[in-house]
Amino acid sequence: MSEQQKSERTDPPTERRVVVVGAGMAGVQTAVALREQGFTGPVVLIGAEPHQPYDRPPLSKAVLLGKAEDSAFDIDFEALDIELRLGLEVTGLRSAAHELDTASGSVRYDVLVIATGAEPMVLPGAEGVPGVHLLRTLDDAARLRPVLAEQHDVVVVGAGWIGAEFATAARAAGCAVTVVEAADRPLAGVVPAEVAAPMTAWYAESGAELLTGARVDRVEPGRVVLADGRGIPAGAVVVGIGARPATGWLAGSGIDVGPDGSVTADAALRTSLPDVYAVGDCASFPSARYGERLLVHHWDNALQGPRTAAANIIAAVGEAAGDVPAPPAYDPVPYFWSEQFDRFVQYAGHHTDADTLLWRGDPATPSWSVCWLRDGVLVAVLAVGRPRDLAQGRRLIEAGARLDPARAGDPAVPLKSSTL
């Protein structure tokens, strides 16, 4: 028996050993929240990457442009008595034994938190082609920095949030940029066509060329060939066509996974397996607010969810002693932001079932907002350069506020003053 295995079996039986798989925002915040909320048992944080845990949003901004070397979290893990195991990939889960499989042997847990995030979708046929990049990890950003520094011609595949942010950075670095989108507009499937329409002009304003309705047939060294036969010169190709929950390693574990690949957690962020929780981009949760299960691939969810998971872990331990009440259900108002083309775009809520769309301001101007209502109740808001609309709208969504459409559609009236 190795020294590591011995140490894993000598924790006092009264102490619950929490192992967190995934050292991104969700995993790190879970470990920190456990300590902040008073958990004193062993906490182990496992990360597949060798780097000190880091935040991902700066990768498409400061890190990519060379304005920062990395985006490591400013957290003293040693002081918090959080054990880090980095560069260790978890390959399987055996829940009956309460063990994880890794290349370095098994790891025992009493409570497991799955926080493995999402992995970018690859462009079929582009794997292994020189000059094709993804942007998800610190190593990805490091490989892309010379591309921007040398001002290569860049083709971005996908006009979603990541595609727009990378195109923004590449233009700022002086690269010629062509964005190829298979749909008829940017952000297809994310916002309605009428909301995406004014965003289309942002690309040309920045000097980037946006090609919509353009499918990639193949990627060759030095160029991208579209389905219609057009060839686009490409010193580098950046693929941003979406992400899927990184849950493949859970195959055979017996855990419930949805059609989208997400671990199906409940309102306490517990999974279908005993003593196993899931947080962040890899987990979906039921929303009573919106009446459906949500899978939220954004930073704020990876920040908020761990607090609920930690509270429920502590409550489960406390229930044995009969002294810790269960925390409230996890049902946040989803929120995210994006910095692109000299604009700050924010979104709060979930507009799928909305029946009314209200404009606040002229979308041809630098600042405007959109509100979505369902039966008169505000359910979502998107703000471009109007942070006050977002802040007030988010609070109104949380409160389930009903709005006067005439006043809510007047950009001169504060949103908080448009309630009925």
PDB file of C-alpha atoms in Angstrom, residues 60-177:
ATOM      1  CA  SER A  60     -10.132  35.820 -24.440  1.00  0.00           C
ATOM      2  CA  LYS A  61      -9.109  39.284 -23.285  1.00  0.00           C
ATOM      3  CA  ALA A  62      -6.049  40.312 -21.230  1.00  0.00           C
ATOM      4  CA  VAL A  63      -4.207  36.975 -21.364  1.00  0.00           C
ATOM      5  CA  LEU A  64      -4.761  36.550 -25.095  1.00  0.00           C
ATOM      6  CA  LEU A  65      -3.510  40.060 -25.851  1.00  0.00           C
ATOM      7  CA  GLY A  66      -0.436  39.645 -23.650  1.00  0.00           C
ATOM      8  CA  LYS A  67      -1.613  42.152 -21.059  1.00  0.00           C
ATOM      9  CA  ALA A  68      -1.452  39.469 -18.376  1.00  0.00           C
ATOM     10  CA  GLU A  69       0.610  36.298 -18.104  1.00  0.00           C
ATOM     11  CA  ASP A  70      -2.166  34.281 -16.504  1.00  0.00           C
ATOM     12  CA  SER A  71      -5.372  34.649 -14.519  1.00  0.00           C
ATOM     13  CA  ALA A  72      -4.614  32.533 -11.474  1.00  0.00           C
ATOM     14  CA  PHE A  73      -7.065  32.853  -8.605  1.00  0.00           C
ATOM     15  CA  ASP A  74      -5.756  34.949  -5.721  1.00  0.00           C
ATOM     16  CA  ILE A  75      -6.478  32.228  -3.190  1.00  0.00           C
ATOM     17  CA  ASP A  76      -4.161  30.794  -0.549  1.00  0.00           C
ATOM     18  CA  PHE A  77      -5.176  27.156  -0.766  1.00  0.00           C
ATOM     19  CA  GLU A  78      -2.617  26.122   1.826  1.00  0.00           C
ATOM     20  CA  ALA A  79      -3.963  28.597   4.368  1.00  0.00           C
ATOM     21  CA  LEU A  80      -7.472  27.266   3.726  1.00  0.00           C
ATOM     22  CA  ASP A  81      -6.196  23.705   4.175  1.00  0.00           C
ATOM     23  CA  ILE A  82      -7.381  22.723   0.699  1.00  0.00           C
ATOM     24  CA  GLU A  83      -5.278  19.968  -0.803  1.00  0.00           C
ATOM     25  CA  LEU A  84      -4.498  20.557  -4.487  1.00  0.00           C
ATOM     26  CA  ARG A  85      -3.822  17.680  -6.849  1.00  0.00           C
ATOM     27  CA  LEU A  86      -3.032  19.233 -10.206  1.00  0.00           C
ATOM     28  CA  GLY A  87      -2.172  17.600 -13.496  1.00  0.00           C
ATOM     29  CA  LEU A  88      -4.303  14.622 -12.468  1.00  0.00           C
ATOM     30  CA  GLU A  89      -7.049  13.492 -14.828  1.00  0.00           C
ATOM     31  CA  VAL A  90      -9.968  11.587 -13.357  1.00  0.00           C
ATOM     32  CA  THR A  91     -11.034   8.800 -15.696  1.00  0.00           C
ATOM     33  CA  GLY A  92     -13.878   7.076 -13.884  1.00  0.00           C
ATOM     34  CA  LEU A  93     -16.248   6.972 -10.930  1.00  0.00           C
ATOM     35  CA  ARG A  94     -17.130   3.862  -8.918  1.00  0.00           C
ATOM     36  CA  SER A  95     -19.878   5.113  -6.654  1.00  0.00           C
ATOM     37  CA  ALA A  96     -20.499   1.849  -4.789  1.00  0.00           C
ATOM     38  CA  ALA A  97     -16.904   1.963  -3.567  1.00  0.00           C
ATOM     39  CA  HIS A  98     -16.909   5.759  -3.198  1.00  0.00           C
ATOM     40  CA  GLU A  99     -13.769   5.896  -5.323  1.00  0.00           C
ATOM     41  CA  LEU A 100     -12.450   7.777  -8.342  1.00  0.00           C
ATOM     42  CA  ASP A 101     -10.134   6.277 -10.921  1.00  0.00           C
ATOM     43  CA  THR A 102      -7.064   8.251 -11.991  1.00  0.00           C
ATOM     44  CA  ALA A 103      -3.793   7.473 -13.741  1.00  0.00           C
ATOM     45  CA  SER A 104      -2.141   7.621 -10.322  1.00  0.00           C
ATOM     46  CA  GLY A 105      -4.514   5.183  -8.676  1.00  0.00           C
ATOM     47  CA  SER A 106      -7.839   5.409  -6.916  1.00  0.00           C
ATOM     48  CA  VAL A 107      -8.950   8.348  -4.791  1.00  0.00           C
ATOM     49  CA  ARG A 108     -11.439   7.789  -2.007  1.00  0.00           C
ATOM     50  CA  TYR A 109     -14.218  10.227  -1.194  1.00  0.00           C
ATOM     51  CA  ASP A 110     -17.026  10.483   1.319  1.00  0.00           C
ATOM     52  CA  VAL A 111     -18.648  13.347  -0.604  1.00  0.00           C
ATOM     53  CA  LEU A 112     -17.897  14.052  -4.258  1.00  0.00           C
ATOM     54  CA  VAL A 113     -18.478  17.290  -6.162  1.00  0.00           C
ATOM     55  CA  ILE A 114     -18.366  17.086  -9.949  1.00  0.00           C
ATOM     56  CA  ALA A 115     -17.169  20.404 -11.391  1.00  0.00           C
ATOM     57  CA  THR A 116     -15.509  19.368 -14.634  1.00  0.00           C
ATOM     58  CA  GLY A 117     -17.074  22.184 -16.662  1.00  0.00           C
ATOM     59  CA  ALA A 118     -17.541  22.060 -20.418  1.00  0.00           C
ATOM     60  CA  GLU A 119     -15.283  21.201 -23.321  1.00  0.00           C
ATOM     61  CA  PRO A 120     -15.330  22.980 -26.675  1.00  0.00           C
ATOM     62  CA  MET A 121     -16.893  21.270 -29.658  1.00  0.00           C
ATOM     63  CA  VAL A 122     -14.392  20.460 -32.374  1.00  0.00           C
ATOM     64  CA  LEU A 123     -14.902  21.185 -36.055  1.00  0.00           C
ATOM     65  CA  PRO A 124     -15.284  17.842 -37.855  1.00  0.00           C
ATOM     66  CA  GLY A 125     -12.301  17.130 -40.039  1.00  0.00           C
ATOM     67  CA  ALA A 126     -10.181  19.910 -38.521  1.00  0.00           C
ATOM     68  CA  GLU A 127      -8.490  17.840 -35.842  1.00  0.00           C
ATOM     69  CA  GLY A 128      -4.759  17.726 -36.340  1.00  0.00           C
ATOM     70  CA  VAL A 129      -4.698  20.327 -39.114  1.00  0.00           C
ATOM     71  CA  PRO A 130      -1.850  22.802 -38.485  1.00  0.00           C
ATOM     72  CA  GLY A 131      -2.999  26.237 -37.401  1.00  0.00           C
ATOM     73  CA  VAL A 132      -6.407  25.191 -36.020  1.00  0.00           C
ATOM     74  CA  HIS A 133      -7.059  26.409 -32.469  1.00  0.00           C
ATOM     75  CA  LEU A 134      -9.618  26.243 -29.695  1.00  0.00           C
ATOM     76  CA  LEU A 135      -9.783  28.794 -26.883  1.00  0.00           C
ATOM     77  CA  ARG A 136     -10.657  27.146 -23.607  1.00  0.00           C
ATOM     78  CA  THR A 137      -7.484  26.720 -21.565  1.00  0.00           C
ATOM     79  CA  LEU A 138      -4.459  28.732 -20.534  1.00  0.00           C
ATOM     80  CA  ASP A 139      -2.359  26.635 -22.921  1.00  0.00           C
ATOM     81  CA  ASP A 140      -4.792  27.459 -25.745  1.00  0.00           C
ATOM     82  CA  ALA A 141      -4.345  31.173 -25.063  1.00  0.00           C
ATOM     83  CA  ALA A 142      -0.563  30.761 -24.951  1.00  0.00           C
ATOM     84  CA  ARG A 143      -0.599  29.116 -28.391  1.00  0.00           C
ATOM     85  CA  LEU A 144      -2.773  31.887 -29.812  1.00  0.00           C
ATOM     86  CA  ARG A 145      -0.783  34.853 -28.500  1.00  0.00           C
ATOM     87  CA  PRO A 146       1.949  34.562 -31.177  1.00  0.00           C
ATOM     88  CA  VAL A 147      -0.778  34.360 -33.838  1.00  0.00           C
ATOM     89  CA  LEU A 148      -2.052  37.765 -32.777  1.00  0.00           C
ATOM     90  CA  ALA A 149       1.413  39.192 -32.213  1.00  0.00           C
ATOM     91  CA  GLU A 150       2.459  38.226 -35.753  1.00  0.00           C
ATOM     92  CA  GLN A 151      -0.822  39.609 -37.185  1.00  0.00           C
ATOM     93  CA  HIS A 152      -1.803  36.520 -39.116  1.00  0.00           C
ATOM     94  CA  ASP A 153      -4.944  36.445 -41.250  1.00  0.00           C
ATOM     95  CA  VAL A 154      -7.448  34.775 -38.931  1.00  0.00           C
ATOM     96  CA  VAL A 155     -10.635  32.867 -39.707  1.00  0.00           C
ATOM     97  CA  VAL A 156     -13.022  32.454 -36.788  1.00  0.00           C
ATOM     98  CA  VAL A 157     -15.571  29.662 -37.158  1.00  0.00           C
ATOM     99  CA  GLY A 158     -18.678  30.543 -35.179  1.00  0.00           C
ATOM    100  CA  ALA A 159     -20.248  33.942 -34.395  1.00  0.00           C
ATOM    101  CA  GLY A 160     -21.268  33.204 -30.830  1.00  0.00           C
ATOM    102  CA  TRP A 161     -19.959  34.913 -27.700  1.00  0.00           C
ATOM    103  CA  ILE A 162     -16.477  33.361 -27.870  1.00  0.00           C
ATOM    104  CA  GLY A 163     -16.185  34.002 -31.604  1.00  0.00           C
ATOM    105  CA  ALA A 164     -17.103  37.660 -31.154  1.00  0.00           C
ATOM    106  CA  GLU A 165     -14.702  38.112 -28.243  1.00  0.00           C
ATOM    107  CA  PHE A 166     -11.817  36.513 -30.105  1.00  0.00           C
ATOM    108  CA  ALA A 167     -12.581  38.534 -33.251  1.00  0.00           C
ATOM    109  CA  THR A 168     -12.494  41.660 -31.091  1.00  0.00           C
ATOM    110  CA  ALA A 169      -9.090  40.740 -29.665  1.00  0.00           C
ATOM    111  CA  ALA A 170      -7.698  39.802 -33.069  1.00  0.00           C
ATOM    112  CA  ARG A 171      -8.801  43.096 -34.593  1.00  0.00           C
ATOM    113  CA  ALA A 172      -7.269  44.969 -31.649  1.00  0.00           C
ATOM    114  CA  ALA A 173      -3.997  43.166 -32.423  1.00  0.00           C
ATOM    115  CA  GLY A 174      -4.167  44.259 -36.062  1.00  0.00           C
ATOM    116  CA  CYS A 175      -5.122  40.937 -37.633  1.00  0.00           C
ATOM    117  CA  ALA A 176      -7.337  40.636 -40.679  1.00  0.00           C
ATOM    118  CA  VAL A 177     -10.376  38.709 -39.420  1.00  0.00           C
TER     119      VAL A 177
END
